[in-house]
Amino acid sequence: MTEAPNPARMTPDPIAGLEGVVAATTHLSDVDGENGVLVLRGRRIEDLAGKMPFEAAVQHLWQDLEVSRAFSLQTDFARARRAAFAVVPILEKAAATLPVYEYMQLGLAALPMTDDIPEPIAISGALPVFLAAAYRISAGEKPIAPDLSVGSAADLLHMLTGEEPTKYFADALDRYLVTILDHGLNASTFTARVIGSTDAGLKQAVLGAMGALSGPLHGGAPGPVLDMIDAIGTPDAAAGWIDAALARKERLMGFGHRIYRTRDPRADVLKDGLRILGEENPKVGLAEDIEEAALVALKRAKPDRPLDTNVEFYTAVLLDAVGIDRTLFTPLFAVGRTPGWCAHVLEQQKYGRLIRPASQYVGPAPE
Ligand code: ACO
């Protein structure tokens, strides 16, 4: 999951990456790549992240979907956590060597769907439980039962550590989860919509989307971002390290984006969160110096291609400052993005149309 992308596999063929192809109409989110603006159901990301808990942002995103009308998401996400915790013994029987991400997929696959909790809530609410339980099981520790009196972010931190988190840390995690809630037709959301269009269940769509998210070109980048920051070590070493990496044709993790031709607005939302955390954290200053050096080097190396900071760079720095282990960065991304995937699947299913594009055959003609 944290392997660097293989440049030999990259192809300049635009068809292979569907660049510029509009493949869905959506009321959920809009990514304006030229101007660096992200809108979720009519509100800019800056008006949501850091301004409300995760559940309230989900309620905002889901406002037109049947699921959120009759429910209080804070209460119902808590009920979903309790239901998920009943599945945790299955995780304890799995091989202790599984990565946390695969434990989460296993837990989700084993989660029974009942009439008590609507599927999007059951699935979205469950993942924090599986994440925390998997982390503790893989460390040889006992899973901690959810605390139903708090929100998903605070409870996730509590289930990881067994301690009540500070308000600052819980707010920072809420900010992160809201920041990544939805983002147009990214690779994992497209995957979810394709699976949803076959009328496969919501759980299948989320499991498939999790697979798409795990790659280093998508949700697998923030762990390697932190590895890069650690490898650089000091501000003085940044420029030399980065130039050497670019000379080896490596990609700098946390930079570049398929849609943004300017700064990813989510990077600044998370950077603001670091300021609010107000910690005397030397890694934050180092990260800012590395970012500055990377932007200079990328501009020099790729003058024709605007490459700027993406969400993953400050994801790594923020989650690290909250004390979250880097192996949990991609699992946490899945926690935050799951309500977005669910909403897209439900939206796609309203059209009742199977997604089935065409391919262009360039193989040999039959003899
Ligand atoms: N570092 C160095 N060079 C880069 C980077 C980077 N981070 N990103 C793109 N480039 C270069 C490419 O090597 C390519 O150069 P070339 O034309 O000489 O071959 C050129 O810029 C264009 O790259 P593309 O592959 O066409 O850009 P694409 O739109 O496919 O890239 C991507 C988007 C995959 C995110 C890319 O920028 C990347 O690999 N970034 C690093 C990984 C990363 O941070 N991923 C998280 C993205 S955010 C998210 O998914 C939530």
CSV table of C-alpha atoms and ligand atoms in Angstrom, one decimal:
chain,number,residue,atom,x,y,z
A,1,MET,CA,0.0,0.0,0.0
A,2,THR,CA,2.8,2.4,0.6
A,3,GLU,CA,4.9,1.3,-2.3
A,4,ALA,CA,6.0,4.2,-4.6
A,5,PRO,CA,4.3,4.2,-8.0
A,6,ASN,CA,6.1,2.5,-10.8
A,7,PRO,CA,7.0,5.1,-13.4
A,8,ALA,CA,7.5,2.4,-16.0
A,9,ARG,CA,3.7,1.7,-15.8
A,10,MET,CA,2.7,5.2,-16.5
A,11,THR,CA,1.2,5.9,-19.8
A,12,PRO,CA,0.7,9.2,-21.6
A,13,ASP,CA,-2.5,7.8,-23.3
A,14,PRO,CA,-5.3,10.1,-22.2
A,15,ILE,CA,-7.9,7.4,-22.9
A,16,ALA,CA,-6.2,5.2,-20.2
A,17,GLY,CA,-6.9,7.9,-17.6
A,18,LEU,CA,-10.2,9.1,-18.9
A,19,GLU,CA,-9.0,12.7,-18.5
A,20,GLY,CA,-11.7,15.3,-19.2
A,21,VAL,CA,-14.4,12.6,-19.6
A,22,VAL,CA,-17.6,13.6,-17.7
A,23,ALA,CA,-19.0,10.2,-16.4
A,24,ALA,CA,-21.6,11.3,-13.9
A,25,THR,CA,-24.0,14.1,-13.0
A,26,THR,CA,-24.0,14.8,-9.3
A,27,HIS,CA,-25.5,17.1,-6.7
A,28,LEU,CA,-22.9,16.1,-4.2
A,29,SER,CA,-19.6,17.9,-4.8
A,30,ASP,CA,-17.8,20.0,-7.4
A,31,VAL,CA,-14.1,20.2,-7.8
A,32,ASP,CA,-13.0,23.4,-9.6
A,33,GLY,CA,-9.5,22.5,-10.5
A,34,GLU,CA,-8.6,25.8,-12.2
A,35,ASN,CA,-9.5,27.9,-9.3
A,36,GLY,CA,-8.8,25.5,-6.4
A,37,VAL,CA,-12.4,25.4,-5.1
A,38,LEU,CA,-14.2,22.5,-3.6
A,39,VAL,CA,-18.0,22.7,-3.0
A,40,LEU,CA,-20.0,20.1,-1.1
A,41,ARG,CA,-23.7,20.5,-1.7
A,42,GLY,CA,-23.5,24.2,-2.2
A,43,ARG,CA,-21.0,25.0,0.6
A,44,ARG,CA,-17.3,25.5,0.2
A,45,ILE,CA,-15.1,23.1,2.1
A,46,GLU,CA,-13.7,25.9,4.2
A,47,ASP,CA,-17.2,26.5,5.5
A,48,LEU,CA,-17.6,23.0,6.6
A,49,ALA,CA,-14.3,21.6,7.8
A,50,GLY,CA,-13.3,22.9,11.2
A,51,LYS,CA,-16.8,24.4,11.6
A,52,MET,CA,-18.9,21.3,12.5
A,53,PRO,CA,-18.5,17.7,13.6
A,54,PHE,CA,-18.2,14.9,11.0
A,55,GLU,CA,-21.8,13.7,11.5
A,56,ALA,CA,-23.2,17.2,10.8
A,57,ALA,CA,-21.2,17.4,7.6
A,58,VAL,CA,-22.5,14.0,6.6
A,59,GLN,CA,-26.0,15.2,7.3
A,60,HIS,CA,-25.3,18.1,5.0
A,61,LEU,CA,-24.0,15.9,2.2
A,62,TRP,CA,-26.9,13.4,2.6
A,63,GLN,CA,-29.7,16.0,2.9
A,64,ASP,CA,-31.5,14.8,-0.2
A,65,LEU,CA,-31.1,11.2,0.4
A,66,GLU,CA,-33.9,9.3,2.1
A,67,VAL,CA,-31.5,8.0,4.7
A,68,SER,CA,-30.8,11.1,6.7
A,69,ARG,CA,-34.4,12.5,6.9
A,70,ALA,CA,-35.7,10.5,9.9
A,71,PHE,CA,-32.5,10.2,11.8
A,72,SER,CA,-30.1,12.0,14.1
A,73,LEU,CA,-26.8,11.0,12.7
A,74,GLN,CA,-24.9,11.5,16.0
A,75,THR,CA,-27.2,9.0,17.7
A,76,ASP,CA,-27.4,6.6,14.7
A,77,PHE,CA,-23.7,6.6,14.0
A,78,ALA,CA,-23.3,5.6,17.7
A,79,ARG,CA,-25.8,2.8,17.3
A,80,ALA,CA,-23.9,1.7,14.2
A,81,ARG,CA,-20.6,1.6,16.3
A,82,ARG,CA,-22.3,-0.6,18.9
A,83,ALA,CA,-23.5,-3.0,16.1
A,84,ALA,CA,-20.1,-3.1,14.6
A,85,PHE,CA,-18.4,-3.9,17.9
A,86,ALA,CA,-20.5,-7.1,18.0
A,87,VAL,CA,-18.5,-8.2,14.9
A,88,VAL,CA,-15.1,-7.6,16.4
A,89,PRO,CA,-14.6,-11.2,17.7
A,90,ILE,CA,-14.4,-12.2,14.0
A,91,LEU,CA,-11.5,-9.9,13.6
A,92,GLU,CA,-9.8,-11.4,16.6
A,93,LYS,CA,-9.9,-14.8,14.9
A,94,ALA,CA,-8.2,-13.5,11.7
A,95,ALA,CA,-4.4,-13.8,11.1
A,96,ALA,CA,-2.6,-11.2,13.3
A,97,THR,CA,-0.5,-10.3,10.3
A,98,LEU,CA,-3.3,-8.6,8.3
A,99,PRO,CA,-2.8,-4.9,7.6
A,100,VAL,CA,-5.4,-2.7,9.5
A,101,TYR,CA,-7.0,-1.9,6.1
A,102,GLU,CA,-7.7,-5.5,5.3
A,103,TYR,CA,-9.1,-6.1,8.8
A,104,MET,CA,-11.5,-3.2,8.1
A,105,GLN,CA,-12.6,-4.8,4.8
A,106,LEU,CA,-13.0,-8.1,6.7
A,107,GLY,CA,-15.1,-6.5,9.4
A,108,LEU,CA,-17.3,-4.7,6.8
A,109,ALA,CA,-17.8,-7.9,4.8
A,110,ALA,CA,-18.9,-9.7,8.1
A,111,LEU,CA,-21.2,-6.9,9.2
A,112,PRO,CA,-24.8,-8.0,9.1
A,113,MET,CA,-27.3,-5.5,7.5
A,114,THR,CA,-30.5,-5.2,9.5
A,115,ASP,CA,-33.7,-3.2,9.2
A,116,ASP,CA,-32.8,-1.3,12.4
A,117,ILE,CA,-30.1,0.8,11.0
A,118,PRO,CA,-30.1,2.1,7.3
A,119,GLU,CA,-27.2,0.6,5.3
A,120,PRO,CA,-25.3,3.9,4.7
A,121,ILE,CA,-25.3,4.6,8.4
A,122,ALA,CA,-24.5,1.0,9.4
A,123,ILE,CA,-21.5,1.0,7.1
A,124,SER,CA,-20.2,4.5,7.7
A,125,GLY,CA,-20.6,4.2,11.4
A,126,ALA,CA,-18.9,0.8,11.6
A,127,LEU,CA,-15.5,1.6,10.0
A,128,PRO,CA,-14.1,3.6,13.0
A,129,VAL,CA,-14.7,0.5,15.2
A,130,PHE,CA,-13.0,-1.9,12.8
A,131,LEU,CA,-10.1,0.5,12.4
A,132,ALA,CA,-9.5,0.9,16.1
A,133,ALA,CA,-10.1,-2.8,16.9
A,134,ALA,CA,-7.8,-3.9,14.1
A,135,TYR,CA,-5.0,-1.6,15.3
A,136,ARG,CA,-5.2,-2.9,18.8
A,137,ILE,CA,-5.5,-6.5,17.8
A,138,SER,CA,-2.4,-6.2,15.6
A,139,ALA,CA,-0.6,-4.7,18.6
A,140,GLY,CA,-1.6,-7.6,20.8
A,141,GLU,CA,-4.1,-5.5,22.8
A,142,LYS,CA,-7.8,-5.9,23.6
A,143,PRO,CA,-10.2,-3.9,21.5
A,144,ILE,CA,-12.1,-1.1,23.3
A,145,ALA,CA,-15.8,-0.9,23.2
A,146,PRO,CA,-17.2,2.4,21.7
A,147,ASP,CA,-18.4,5.2,23.9
A,148,LEU,CA,-21.8,6.0,22.5
A,149,SER,CA,-22.0,9.4,24.2
A,150,VAL,CA,-19.5,11.1,22.0
A,151,GLY,CA,-19.1,11.7,18.2
A,152,SER,CA,-17.3,9.4,15.8
A,153,ALA,CA,-14.0,11.3,15.8
A,154,ALA,CA,-13.6,11.5,19.6
A,155,ASP,CA,-14.7,7.9,20.0
A,156,LEU,CA,-12.3,6.7,17.4
A,157,LEU,CA,-9.4,8.3,19.3
A,158,HIS,CA,-10.7,6.8,22.5
A,159,MET,CA,-11.1,3.3,20.9
A,160,LEU,CA,-7.5,3.6,19.7
A,161,THR,CA,-5.9,4.6,23.0
A,162,GLY,CA,-8.3,3.8,25.8
A,163,GLU,CA,-8.0,7.5,26.9
A,164,GLU,CA,-10.4,10.4,26.5
A,165,PRO,CA,-8.8,12.6,23.8
A,166,THR,CA,-8.3,16.3,24.3
A,167,LYS,CA,-10.9,18.5,22.6
A,168,TYR,CA,-8.1,19.8,20.3
A,169,PHE,CA,-7.3,16.4,19.0
A,170,ALA,CA,-10.9,15.3,18.6
A,171,ASP,CA,-11.7,18.6,16.7
A,172,ALA,CA,-8.6,18.1,14.5
A,173,LEU,CA,-9.7,14.6,13.6
A,174,ASP,CA,-13.3,15.9,12.9
A,175,ARG,CA,-11.7,18.6,10.6
A,176,TYR,CA,-9.8,15.9,8.8
A,177,LEU,CA,-12.8,13.6,8.3
A,178,VAL,CA,-15.0,16.5,7.0
A,179,THR,CA,-12.2,17.7,4.7
A,180,ILE,CA,-12.1,14.4,2.8
A,181,LEU,CA,-15.8,13.6,2.9
A,182,ASP,CA,-16.4,13.9,-0.8
A,183,HIS,CA,-14.4,15.0,-3.9
A,184,GLY,CA,-16.1,14.6,-7.2
A,185,LEU,CA,-15.5,11.6,-9.4
A,186,ASN,CA,-12.1,10.5,-7.9
A,187,ALA,CA,-11.0,6.9,-8.6
A,188,SER,CA,-12.6,5.3,-5.6
A,189,THR,CA,-15.9,7.2,-5.9
A,190,PHE,CA,-16.0,6.2,-9.6
A,191,THR,CA,-15.4,2.6,-8.6
A,192,ALA,CA,-18.2,2.8,-6.0
A,193,ARG,CA,-20.6,4.3,-8.6
A,194,VAL,CA,-19.7,1.6,-11.2
A,195,ILE,CA,-20.3,-1.2,-8.6
A,196,GLY,CA,-23.5,0.6,-7.5
A,197,SER,CA,-24.7,0.8,-11.1
A,198,THR,CA,-24.8,-3.0,-11.3
A,199,ASP,CA,-27.3,-3.0,-8.4
A,200,ALA,CA,-24.7,-4.8,-6.2
A,201,GLY,CA,-25.3,-3.9,-2.6
A,202,LEU,CA,-23.9,-0.8,-0.9
A,203,LYS,CA,-21.4,-2.9,1.1
A,204,GLN,CA,-19.9,-4.3,-2.1
A,205,ALA,CA,-19.6,-0.8,-3.5
A,206,VAL,CA,-17.8,0.4,-0.4
A,207,LEU,CA,-15.5,-2.7,-0.3
A,208,GLY,CA,-14.6,-2.0,-4.0
A,209,ALA,CA,-14.0,1.7,-3.4
A,210,MET,CA,-11.7,0.8,-0.5
A,211,GLY,CA,-9.6,-1.2,-2.9
A,212,ALA,CA,-9.3,1.7,-5.3
A,213,LEU,CA,-8.5,4.1,-2.5
A,214,SER,CA,-5.6,2.0,-1.2
A,215,GLY,CA,-3.2,2.7,-4.0
A,216,PRO,CA,-0.3,5.2,-3.6
A,217,LEU,CA,-1.6,7.4,-6.4
A,218,HIS,CA,-4.8,8.0,-4.4
A,219,GLY,CA,-5.3,7.4,-0.7
A,220,GLY,CA,-2.1,5.6,-0.1
A,221,ALA,CA,0.1,8.7,-0.3
A,222,PRO,CA,0.1,10.2,3.2
A,223,GLY,CA,2.1,7.4,4.9
A,224,PRO,CA,4.9,7.9,2.3
A,225,VAL,CA,4.6,11.7,2.8
A,226,LEU,CA,5.6,11.2,6.4
A,227,ASP,CA,8.3,8.8,5.4
A,228,MET,CA,9.7,11.5,3.1
A,229,ILE,CA,9.6,14.2,5.9
A,230,ASP,CA,11.4,11.8,8.2
A,231,ALA,CA,14.0,10.9,5.6
A,232,ILE,CA,14.7,14.5,4.9
A,233,GLY,CA,15.0,15.2,8.6
A,234,THR,CA,16.2,18.8,8.6
A,235,PRO,CA,15.2,21.9,6.6
A,236,ASP,CA,18.8,22.2,5.3
A,237,ALA,CA,18.6,18.8,3.7
A,238,ALA,CA,15.3,19.4,1.9
A,239,ALA,CA,16.4,20.9,-1.4
A,240,GLY,CA,19.2,18.3,-2.0
A,241,TRP,CA,16.9,15.4,-1.1
A,242,ILE,CA,14.1,16.6,-3.3
A,243,ASP,CA,16.4,17.3,-6.3
A,244,ALA,CA,17.9,13.8,-6.0
A,245,ALA,CA,14.5,12.2,-5.9
A,246,LEU,CA,13.3,14.1,-8.9
A,247,ALA,CA,16.5,13.2,-10.8
A,248,ARG,CA,15.7,9.6,-10.1
A,249,LYS,CA,12.3,10.3,-11.7
A,250,GLU,CA,10.5,9.7,-8.5
A,251,ARG,CA,7.2,11.4,-7.7
A,252,LEU,CA,7.0,13.6,-4.6
A,253,MET,CA,4.2,12.2,-2.5
A,254,GLY,CA,1.6,14.9,-1.5
A,255,PHE,CA,2.1,17.0,-4.6
A,256,GLY,CA,0.3,17.1,-8.0
A,257,HIS,CA,-3.3,16.3,-8.8
A,258,ARG,CA,-5.3,15.1,-11.8
A,259,ILE,CA,-7.8,17.9,-11.5
A,260,TYR,CA,-6.2,20.8,-9.5
A,261,ARG,CA,-4.0,23.1,-11.5
A,262,THR,CA,-3.5,25.1,-8.5
A,263,ARG,CA,-3.3,24.4,-4.8
A,264,ASP,CA,-5.7,21.8,-3.4
A,265,PRO,CA,-7.9,23.8,-1.1
A,266,ARG,CA,-8.0,20.9,1.3
A,267,ALA,CA,-4.3,21.3,2.0
A,268,ASP,CA,-4.9,24.8,3.5
A,269,VAL,CA,-7.9,23.6,5.5
A,270,LEU,CA,-5.7,21.0,7.1
A,271,LYS,CA,-2.8,23.4,7.5
A,272,ASP,CA,-5.2,25.8,9.4
A,273,GLY,CA,-6.1,22.9,11.6
A,274,LEU,CA,-2.4,22.6,12.6
A,275,ARG,CA,-2.3,26.2,13.5
A,276,ILE,CA,-5.4,25.7,15.8
A,277,LEU,CA,-3.7,22.7,17.4
A,278,GLY,CA,-1.1,25.2,18.3
A,279,GLU,CA,1.4,22.6,19.3
A,280,GLU,CA,5.1,23.3,19.5
A,281,ASN,CA,5.7,20.5,17.0
A,282,PRO,CA,9.0,20.7,15.2
A,283,LYS,CA,7.7,18.4,12.5
A,284,VAL,CA,5.2,21.1,11.4
A,285,GLY,CA,7.9,23.7,10.8
A,286,LEU,CA,10.0,21.1,9.0
A,287,ALA,CA,7.0,20.1,6.8
A,288,GLU,CA,6.4,23.7,5.8
A,289,ASP,CA,10.1,24.1,4.8
A,290,ILE,CA,9.9,20.9,2.8
A,291,GLU,CA,6.8,22.0,1.1
A,292,GLU,CA,8.4,25.3,0.1
A,293,ALA,CA,11.5,23.5,-1.3
A,294,ALA,CA,9.3,20.9,-3.1
A,295,LEU,CA,7.3,23.6,-4.8
A,296,VAL,CA,10.4,25.4,-6.0
A,297,ALA,CA,12.0,22.1,-7.3
A,298,LEU,CA,8.8,20.9,-9.0
A,299,LYS,CA,8.4,24.3,-10.8
A,300,ARG,CA,12.0,23.9,-12.0
A,301,ALA,CA,11.6,20.2,-13.0
A,302,LYS,CA,8.2,20.5,-14.6
A,303,PRO,CA,7.8,24.1,-15.8
A,304,ASP,CA,4.9,23.2,-18.1
A,305,ARG,CA,2.9,21.3,-15.6
A,306,PRO,CA,1.5,23.1,-12.5
A,307,LEU,CA,2.2,20.8,-9.6
A,308,ASP,CA,1.2,22.1,-6.2
A,309,THR,CA,0.5,20.7,-2.7
A,310,ASN,CA,-2.4,18.2,-2.5
A,311,VAL,CA,-4.5,17.1,0.5
A,312,GLU,CA,-2.2,14.2,1.4
A,313,PHE,CA,0.7,16.4,2.4
A,314,TYR,CA,-1.0,18.1,5.3
A,315,THR,CA,-3.1,15.0,6.0
A,316,ALA,CA,0.2,13.4,7.0
A,317,VAL,CA,1.4,16.3,9.1
A,318,LEU,CA,-2.0,16.8,10.9
A,319,LEU,CA,-2.7,13.2,11.7
A,320,ASP,CA,0.9,12.8,12.9
A,321,ALA,CA,0.4,15.8,15.2
A,322,VAL,CA,-2.7,14.2,16.6
A,323,GLY,CA,-0.6,11.2,17.5
A,324,ILE,CA,-2.0,8.8,14.9
A,325,ASP,CA,0.3,6.1,13.6
A,326,ARG,CA,1.2,6.5,9.9
A,327,THR,CA,-0.1,3.0,9.2
A,328,LEU,CA,-3.6,4.3,10.0
A,329,PHE,CA,-3.6,7.2,7.5
A,330,THR,CA,-5.2,5.3,4.6
A,331,PRO,CA,-7.6,3.5,6.9
A,332,LEU,CA,-8.7,6.9,8.2
A,333,PHE,CA,-9.1,8.2,4.7
A,334,ALA,CA,-11.6,5.4,4.1
A,335,VAL,CA,-13.5,6.3,7.3
A,336,GLY,CA,-13.9,9.9,6.2
A,337,ARG,CA,-14.8,9.1,2.5
A,338,THR,CA,-17.3,6.3,3.1
A,339,PRO,CA,-20.3,8.5,3.5
A,340,GLY,CA,-19.3,10.2,0.3
A,341,TRP,CA,-19.1,6.8,-1.5
A,342,CYS,CA,-22.5,5.8,-0.1
A,343,ALA,CA,-24.1,9.0,-1.3
A,344,HIS,CA,-22.7,8.6,-4.8
A,345,VAL,CA,-23.9,5.0,-5.0
A,346,LEU,CA,-27.4,6.0,-3.9
A,347,GLU,CA,-27.3,8.9,-6.4
A,348,GLN,CA,-26.1,6.6,-9.2
A,349,GLN,CA,-28.8,4.0,-8.4
A,350,LYS,CA,-31.5,6.7,-8.8
A,351,TYR,CA,-30.6,6.8,-12.5
A,352,GLY,CA,-31.1,3.0,-12.7
A,353,ARG,CA,-28.5,2.8,-15.5
A,354,LEU,CA,-25.6,0.3,-15.7
A,355,ILE,CA,-22.3,2.0,-16.3
A,356,ARG,CA,-20.8,0.3,-19.3
A,357,PRO,CA,-18.4,2.3,-21.4
A,358,ALA,CA,-16.8,1.1,-24.6
A,359,SER,CA,-13.2,0.3,-25.3
A,360,GLN,CA,-11.2,0.8,-28.5
A,361,TYR,CA,-9.7,-2.4,-29.8
A,362,VAL,CA,-6.1,-2.1,-31.0
A,363,GLY,CA,-5.2,-5.8,-31.0
A,364,PRO,CA,-4.6,-8.0,-34.1
A,365,ALA,CA,-7.4,-8.5,-36.5
A,366,PRO,CA,-8.7,-12.1,-36.8
A,367,GLU,CA,-6.9,-14.1,-39.6
B,1,ACO,N1,6.2,14.6,-8.3
B,1,ACO,C1,7.0,14.7,-9.4
B,1,ACO,N2,6.5,14.7,-10.6
B,1,ACO,C2,5.1,14.6,-10.7
B,1,ACO,C3,4.3,14.5,-9.6
B,1,ACO,C4,4.9,14.5,-8.4
B,1,ACO,N3,4.1,14.4,-7.3
B,1,ACO,N4,3.0,14.5,-10.1
B,1,ACO,C5,3.1,14.5,-11.4
B,1,ACO,N5,4.3,14.6,-11.8
B,1,ACO,C6,4.8,14.7,-13.2
B,1,ACO,C7,4.7,13.4,-13.9
B,1,ACO,O1,5.9,12.6,-13.7
B,1,ACO,C8,4.5,13.8,-15.3
B,1,ACO,O2,5.8,14.1,-15.9
B,1,ACO,P1,6.2,13.6,-17.4
B,1,ACO,O3,5.2,14.3,-18.2
B,1,ACO,O4,7.6,14.1,-17.5
B,1,ACO,O5,6.0,12.1,-17.4
B,1,ACO,C9,3.8,15.1,-15.2
B,1,ACO,O6,4.0,15.6,-13.9
B,1,ACO,C10,2.3,14.8,-15.4
B,1,ACO,O7,1.9,13.8,-14.5
B,1,ACO,P2,0.6,12.9,-14.8
B,1,ACO,O8,0.9,11.5,-14.4
B,1,ACO,O9,0.0,13.1,-16.1
B,1,ACO,O10,-0.4,13.5,-13.8
B,1,ACO,P3,-1.7,12.9,-13.2
B,1,ACO,O11,-2.8,13.8,-13.4
B,1,ACO,O12,-1.9,11.5,-13.6
B,1,ACO,O13,-1.2,12.9,-11.7
B,1,ACO,C11,-1.2,12.2,-9.5
B,1,ACO,C12,-2.0,12.9,-10.6
B,1,ACO,C13,-1.3,10.7,-9.7
B,1,ACO,C14,-1.9,12.5,-8.1
B,1,ACO,C15,0.3,12.6,-9.5
B,1,ACO,O14,0.4,14.0,-9.3
B,1,ACO,C16,1.1,11.9,-8.4
B,1,ACO,O15,1.5,10.8,-8.6
B,1,ACO,N6,1.3,12.5,-7.2
B,1,ACO,C17,2.0,11.9,-6.1
B,1,ACO,C18,1.1,10.9,-5.4
B,1,ACO,C19,0.1,11.7,-4.5
B,1,ACO,O16,0.4,12.7,-3.8
B,1,ACO,N7,-1.2,11.2,-4.6
B,1,ACO,C20,-2.3,11.7,-3.8
B,1,ACO,C21,-3.2,12.5,-4.8
B,1,ACO,S1,-4.5,13.3,-3.9
B,1,ACO,C22,-5.7,12.1,-3.7
B,1,ACO,O17,-5.8,11.2,-4.4
B,1,ACO,C23,-6.6,12.2,-2.5
